[in-house]
């Protein structure tokens, strides 16, 4: 039993693994990656559900909305994520390796906890990107609808149609083409955007960050237009009542809109491709989170002041707000911004997931081929392609609403364990050099863990049930493969790569 909690030795941060990834990113790149990941589906999609709540067709309340107090939900999450971000910053400065929370927990809490976090992060990146791709497709269809009409059976996945309460969408079950008497219902745009982003990520991280920086610039301009134009048409009466469902609404809104914040974790997956990571990672994580929180509060305040909060319940709440307010000539610009914005989110999330697999494979917890690096581009191309194909297939047929809650609970559990890892490492390795140290470590780290658990409590029961099933599947895989092949348990170092990026056999490592 003790071997399950064996901790991985922290490597010298100045040394890079043989044949590893290329260090090319600076603080500015990390801040732009953070904005690229954080300002996306959360603000362009889940904002409406957070403000107005979620009610089933039979009247069952899934979650209460915050109303205009949505800004308080954003601030609450900003505090929760700031506590977690401080812990991330300390660990990222000490352990500047690919793998994010997985690598940190392996060095602080042990192998079994690291596996659980790595498995949780699949919910954050892969499952979350299914939801983002579906939201992207919705805005994309709105954007091109004046010129091109794509048939409904090519823009709505099978499970999305089944879960919809919209009669027009459910009618597709009868009108869609059929194969073996099964309706063909696929979200083709969602599938294609994932495959395009996957190709971009295979050819190199530096090229990907250049594209991300351009997309971030576009989304910031569009949000500035939304705030500038929307602020001139705010009706103060829309702010009353400010918190129609009290703190319950604020709490449950925070639990769903947490999806808006999870992208900052993706920044830590870039540690092994960051120049001077001991100083660059903390700055990038904290600056990115601060900028994004300010943007969210301002946009939330404008959106709930522009129209009554109940009318924000839409797949495209910001564009819908402009339409309801009579600002239709600007709604096309908002749709364009959403398409660009969520493209950046997909890019950053698809960037993060393969690097989790890459880190786990180097530790022997996944097969060696998952640690392979492309000989020319120095990217984990195999896991990038596999992840891209699986996410694209999920986006082709899935329902996005179910994936938001799963993504949030998986990410919050990872944040919780990272917060606990900081004081554990302070006790177990107090003399270790810490380029960045969490101030007031005990109240910050334990408060961050408690805050993450509190936000998790605001999620629906079905999210906890599905999360339990997900963890059970992960533990089965660990004991079948990871436990038996762990390099730490066999007394070996991480899997080494040759000059061509191929994993060396254990006896040659």
mmCIF file of C-alpha atoms in Angstrom, residues 97-312:
data_model
loop_
_atom_site.group_PDB
_atom_site.id
_atom_site.type_symbol
_atom_site.label_atom_id
_atom_site.label_comp_id
_atom_site.label_asym_id
_atom_site.label_seq_id
_atom_site.Cartn_x
_atom_site.Cartn_y
_atom_site.Cartn_z
ATOM 1 C CA UNK A 97 7.988 20.068 -16.297
ATOM 2 C CA UNK A 98 5.244 19.092 -18.694
ATOM 3 C CA UNK A 99 2.275 17.590 -16.883
ATOM 4 C CA UNK A 100 0.825 20.448 -14.817
ATOM 5 C CA UNK A 101 -1.039 19.273 -11.702
ATOM 6 C CA UNK A 102 -0.144 15.675 -12.508
ATOM 7 C CA UNK A 103 3.602 16.379 -12.208
ATOM 8 C CA UNK A 104 3.108 18.456 -9.065
ATOM 9 C CA UNK A 105 1.062 15.813 -7.264
ATOM 10 C CA UNK A 106 3.546 13.072 -8.213
ATOM 11 C CA UNK A 107 6.260 15.023 -6.391
ATOM 12 C CA UNK A 108 4.106 15.885 -3.380
ATOM 13 C CA UNK A 109 1.291 13.391 -2.777
ATOM 14 C CA UNK A 110 2.455 10.213 -4.489
ATOM 15 C CA UNK A 111 1.836 8.082 -7.562
ATOM 16 C CA UNK A 112 -1.784 7.027 -7.040
ATOM 17 C CA UNK A 113 -2.869 10.635 -6.407
ATOM 18 C CA UNK A 114 -0.894 11.728 -9.481
ATOM 19 C CA UNK A 115 -2.713 9.159 -11.594
ATOM 20 C CA UNK A 116 -6.090 10.332 -10.291
ATOM 21 C CA UNK A 117 -5.232 13.938 -11.124
ATOM 22 C CA UNK A 118 -3.936 12.985 -14.568
ATOM 23 C CA UNK A 119 -7.183 11.113 -15.151
ATOM 24 C CA UNK A 120 -9.167 14.133 -13.887
ATOM 25 C CA UNK A 121 -7.330 16.424 -16.284
ATOM 26 C CA UNK A 122 -8.664 14.385 -19.183
ATOM 27 C CA UNK A 123 -12.083 15.665 -18.104
ATOM 28 C CA UNK A 124 -10.746 19.222 -18.118
ATOM 29 C CA UNK A 125 -9.114 19.164 -21.525
ATOM 30 C CA UNK A 126 -10.555 16.418 -23.697
ATOM 31 C CA UNK A 127 -14.141 16.314 -22.425
ATOM 32 C CA UNK A 128 -14.210 20.092 -21.988
ATOM 33 C CA UNK A 129 -13.093 20.625 -25.540
ATOM 34 C CA UNK A 130 -16.033 18.604 -26.799
ATOM 35 C CA UNK A 131 -18.318 21.226 -25.216
ATOM 36 C CA UNK A 132 -16.232 24.107 -26.578
ATOM 37 C CA UNK A 133 -16.265 22.667 -30.098
ATOM 38 C CA UNK A 134 -20.060 22.283 -30.008
ATOM 39 C CA UNK A 135 -20.461 25.868 -28.745
ATOM 40 C CA UNK A 136 -18.054 27.024 -31.472
ATOM 41 C CA UNK A 137 -20.158 25.280 -34.100
ATOM 42 C CA UNK A 138 -23.292 27.069 -32.895
ATOM 43 C CA UNK A 139 -21.712 30.509 -33.291
ATOM 44 C CA UNK A 140 -20.129 29.478 -36.604
ATOM 45 C CA UNK A 141 -23.512 28.500 -38.000
ATOM 46 C CA UNK A 142 -24.965 31.834 -36.864
ATOM 47 C CA UNK A 143 -22.054 33.660 -38.453
ATOM 48 C CA UNK A 144 -22.432 32.095 -41.927
ATOM 49 C CA UNK A 145 -26.223 31.748 -41.914
ATOM 50 C CA UNK A 146 -26.820 34.922 -44.011
ATOM 51 C CA UNK A 147 -24.912 33.276 -46.874
ATOM 52 C CA UNK A 148 -24.819 29.506 -46.264
ATOM 53 C CA UNK A 149 -27.475 27.282 -44.708
ATOM 54 C CA UNK A 150 -26.068 23.980 -43.432
ATOM 55 C CA UNK A 151 -28.742 21.277 -42.972
ATOM 56 C CA UNK A 152 -29.718 20.749 -39.347
ATOM 57 C CA UNK A 153 -28.722 17.073 -39.365
ATOM 58 C CA UNK A 154 -25.124 18.186 -40.110
ATOM 59 C CA UNK A 155 -24.981 20.734 -37.264
ATOM 60 C CA UNK A 156 -26.581 18.847 -34.343
ATOM 61 C CA UNK A 157 -25.095 15.726 -32.782
ATOM 62 C CA UNK A 158 -27.296 12.722 -32.017
ATOM 63 C CA UNK A 159 -27.185 13.060 -28.225
ATOM 64 C CA UNK A 160 -27.544 16.833 -28.424
ATOM 65 C CA UNK A 161 -30.835 16.383 -30.309
ATOM 66 C CA UNK A 162 -32.058 13.779 -27.825
ATOM 67 C CA UNK A 163 -31.349 16.088 -24.855
ATOM 68 C CA UNK A 164 -32.884 19.204 -26.430
ATOM 69 C CA UNK A 165 -36.223 20.619 -25.270
ATOM 70 C CA UNK A 166 -36.545 22.672 -28.487
ATOM 71 C CA UNK A 167 -39.287 21.105 -30.678
ATOM 72 C CA UNK A 168 -37.577 22.284 -33.876
ATOM 73 C CA UNK A 169 -34.350 20.489 -32.936
ATOM 74 C CA UNK A 170 -36.108 17.340 -31.716
ATOM 75 C CA UNK A 171 -37.957 17.179 -35.053
ATOM 76 C CA UNK A 172 -34.613 16.267 -36.623
ATOM 77 C CA UNK A 173 -35.081 12.770 -35.177
ATOM 78 C CA UNK A 174 -37.832 12.299 -37.769
ATOM 79 C CA UNK A 175 -36.540 14.394 -40.684
ATOM 80 C CA UNK A 176 -32.820 13.462 -40.728
ATOM 81 C CA UNK A 177 -31.535 10.880 -43.238
ATOM 82 C CA UNK A 178 -31.427 7.378 -41.802
ATOM 83 C CA UNK A 179 -28.927 4.525 -42.002
ATOM 84 C CA UNK A 180 -30.183 1.142 -40.764
ATOM 85 C CA UNK A 181 -33.197 3.077 -39.452
ATOM 86 C CA UNK A 182 -30.923 5.247 -37.240
ATOM 87 C CA UNK A 183 -31.106 9.012 -37.870
ATOM 88 C CA UNK A 184 -27.847 10.519 -39.093
ATOM 89 C CA UNK A 185 -27.273 13.450 -36.740
ATOM 90 C CA UNK A 186 -23.720 14.819 -36.649
ATOM 91 C CA UNK A 187 -22.089 18.130 -35.815
ATOM 92 C CA UNK A 188 -19.769 18.408 -38.787
ATOM 93 C CA UNK A 189 -18.401 21.934 -38.073
ATOM 94 C CA UNK A 190 -17.414 20.881 -34.528
ATOM 95 C CA UNK A 191 -15.605 17.846 -35.906
ATOM 96 C CA UNK A 192 -13.722 19.860 -38.537
ATOM 97 C CA UNK A 193 -12.496 22.634 -36.206
ATOM 98 C CA UNK A 194 -10.943 20.055 -33.863
ATOM 99 C CA UNK A 195 -9.124 18.381 -36.741
ATOM 100 C CA UNK A 196 -7.773 21.704 -38.064
ATOM 101 C CA UNK A 197 -6.485 22.695 -34.610
ATOM 102 C CA UNK A 198 -4.928 19.245 -34.170
ATOM 103 C CA UNK A 199 -2.967 19.654 -37.403
ATOM 104 C CA UNK A 200 -1.770 23.087 -36.288
ATOM 105 C CA UNK A 201 -0.548 21.719 -32.945
ATOM 106 C CA UNK A 202 1.359 18.882 -34.577
ATOM 107 C CA UNK A 203 3.512 21.252 -36.639
ATOM 108 C CA UNK A 204 4.828 23.173 -33.618
ATOM 109 C CA UNK A 205 4.141 25.071 -30.409
ATOM 110 C CA UNK A 206 5.738 28.322 -31.573
ATOM 111 C CA UNK A 207 3.547 28.412 -34.683
ATOM 112 C CA UNK A 208 0.530 27.623 -32.518
ATOM 113 C CA UNK A 209 1.232 30.485 -30.092
ATOM 114 C CA UNK A 210 1.517 32.945 -32.990
ATOM 115 C CA UNK A 211 -1.938 31.912 -34.186
ATOM 116 C CA UNK A 212 -3.238 32.078 -30.605
ATOM 117 C CA UNK A 213 -1.840 35.597 -30.112
ATOM 118 C CA UNK A 214 -3.653 36.783 -33.254
ATOM 119 C CA UNK A 215 -6.931 35.217 -32.081
ATOM 120 C CA UNK A 216 -6.561 36.753 -28.619
ATOM 121 C CA UNK A 217 -6.144 40.201 -30.171
ATOM 122 C CA UNK A 218 -9.364 39.722 -32.158
ATOM 123 C CA UNK A 219 -11.371 38.516 -29.141
ATOM 124 C CA UNK A 220 -10.205 41.461 -27.003
ATOM 125 C CA UNK A 221 -11.303 43.911 -29.697
ATOM 126 C CA UNK A 222 -14.715 42.218 -29.959
ATOM 127 C CA UNK A 223 -15.213 42.228 -26.188
ATOM 128 C CA UNK A 224 -14.231 45.898 -26.124
ATOM 129 C CA UNK A 225 -16.945 46.583 -28.716
ATOM 130 C CA UNK A 226 -19.479 44.613 -26.643
ATOM 131 C CA UNK A 227 -18.607 46.552 -23.498
ATOM 132 C CA UNK A 228 -18.384 49.931 -25.218
ATOM 133 C CA UNK A 229 -21.625 49.660 -27.183
ATOM 134 C CA UNK A 230 -23.504 47.715 -24.503
ATOM 135 C CA UNK A 231 -22.587 50.139 -21.708
ATOM 136 C CA UNK A 232 -24.325 52.964 -23.613
ATOM 137 C CA UNK A 233 -27.603 50.990 -23.654
ATOM 138 C CA UNK A 234 -27.702 49.681 -20.074
ATOM 139 C CA UNK A 235 -31.075 49.925 -18.352
ATOM 140 C CA UNK A 236 -30.475 50.264 -14.566
ATOM 141 C CA UNK A 237 -33.855 48.611 -13.913
ATOM 142 C CA UNK A 238 -32.383 45.328 -15.171
ATOM 143 C CA UNK A 239 -30.158 45.189 -12.085
ATOM 144 C CA UNK A 240 -33.223 44.783 -9.841
ATOM 145 C CA UNK A 241 -33.537 42.373 -8.125
ATOM 146 C CA UNK A 242 -29.767 42.057 -7.964
ATOM 147 C CA UNK A 243 -29.652 38.521 -6.524
ATOM 148 C CA UNK A 244 -33.079 36.981 -7.282
ATOM 149 C CA UNK A 245 -32.109 33.577 -5.860
ATOM 150 C CA UNK A 246 -29.900 34.787 -3.038
ATOM 151 C CA UNK A 247 -26.556 33.187 -2.331
ATOM 152 C CA UNK A 248 -27.840 29.839 -3.639
ATOM 153 C CA UNK A 249 -28.077 31.336 -7.101
ATOM 154 C CA UNK A 250 -24.635 32.966 -6.804
ATOM 155 C CA UNK A 251 -23.130 29.675 -5.616
ATOM 156 C CA UNK A 252 -24.714 27.477 -8.290
ATOM 157 C CA UNK A 253 -23.929 30.023 -10.993
ATOM 158 C CA UNK A 254 -20.299 29.981 -9.889
ATOM 159 C CA UNK A 255 -20.259 26.184 -10.188
ATOM 160 C CA UNK A 256 -21.344 26.234 -13.857
ATOM 161 C CA UNK A 257 -19.436 29.348 -14.899
ATOM 162 C CA UNK A 258 -16.269 27.882 -13.360
ATOM 163 C CA UNK A 259 -15.800 26.483 -16.851
ATOM 164 C CA UNK A 260 -14.837 30.041 -17.747
ATOM 165 C CA UNK A 261 -11.752 29.917 -15.531
ATOM 166 C CA UNK A 262 -10.263 26.485 -16.042
ATOM 167 C CA UNK A 263 -7.955 27.539 -18.831
ATOM 168 C CA UNK A 264 -5.297 29.005 -16.543
ATOM 169 C CA UNK A 265 -4.346 25.460 -15.551
ATOM 170 C CA UNK A 266 -3.380 24.833 -19.173
ATOM 171 C CA UNK A 267 -0.594 27.381 -18.813
ATOM 172 C CA UNK A 268 1.269 25.149 -16.388
ATOM 173 C CA UNK A 269 1.351 22.355 -18.965
ATOM 174 C CA UNK A 270 3.708 24.594 -20.959
ATOM 175 C CA UNK A 271 6.390 24.602 -18.228
ATOM 176 C CA UNK A 272 8.807 22.435 -20.199
ATOM 177 C CA UNK A 273 8.504 24.707 -23.234
ATOM 178 C CA UNK A 274 8.987 27.950 -21.262
ATOM 179 C CA UNK A 275 12.174 29.992 -21.065
ATOM 180 C CA UNK A 276 13.371 30.603 -17.491
ATOM 181 C CA UNK A 277 10.284 28.787 -16.092
ATOM 182 C CA UNK A 278 11.191 29.395 -12.419
ATOM 183 C CA UNK A 279 10.272 33.058 -12.864
ATOM 184 C CA UNK A 280 8.190 33.074 -16.043
ATOM 185 C CA UNK A 281 5.578 30.515 -14.933
ATOM 186 C CA UNK A 282 4.419 32.338 -11.746
ATOM 187 C CA UNK A 283 4.218 35.659 -13.572
ATOM 188 C CA UNK A 284 2.317 34.158 -16.513
ATOM 189 C CA UNK A 285 -0.191 32.280 -14.326
ATOM 190 C CA UNK A 286 -1.008 35.169 -11.960
ATOM 191 C CA UNK A 287 -1.042 37.939 -14.568
ATOM 192 C CA UNK A 288 -3.244 35.907 -16.887
ATOM 193 C CA UNK A 289 -5.756 35.119 -14.141
ATOM 194 C CA UNK A 290 -5.916 38.756 -13.007
ATOM 195 C CA UNK A 291 -6.549 40.118 -16.498
ATOM 196 C CA UNK A 292 -9.242 37.505 -17.222
ATOM 197 C CA UNK A 293 -11.107 38.121 -13.948
ATOM 198 C CA UNK A 294 -11.365 41.843 -14.682
ATOM 199 C CA UNK A 295 -12.682 41.115 -18.189
ATOM 200 C CA UNK A 296 -15.307 38.702 -16.868
ATOM 201 C CA UNK A 297 -16.671 41.064 -14.234
ATOM 202 C CA UNK A 298 -17.000 43.935 -16.722
ATOM 203 C CA UNK A 299 -18.665 41.792 -19.421
ATOM 204 C CA UNK A 300 -21.015 40.193 -16.874
ATOM 205 C CA UNK A 301 -22.082 43.596 -15.585
ATOM 206 C CA UNK A 302 -22.808 44.888 -19.095
ATOM 207 C CA UNK A 303 -24.673 41.730 -20.199
ATOM 208 C CA UNK A 304 -27.032 41.703 -17.188
ATOM 209 C CA UNK A 305 -27.632 45.447 -17.475
ATOM 210 C CA UNK A 306 -28.325 45.355 -21.207
ATOM 211 C CA UNK A 307 -31.375 43.042 -21.044
ATOM 212 C CA UNK A 308 -33.332 41.255 -18.256
ATOM 213 C CA UNK A 309 -31.192 38.386 -17.012
ATOM 214 C CA UNK A 310 -33.911 35.807 -17.788
ATOM 215 C CA UNK A 311 -33.454 36.504 -21.497
ATOM 216 C CA UNK A 312 -29.762 35.591 -21.424
#
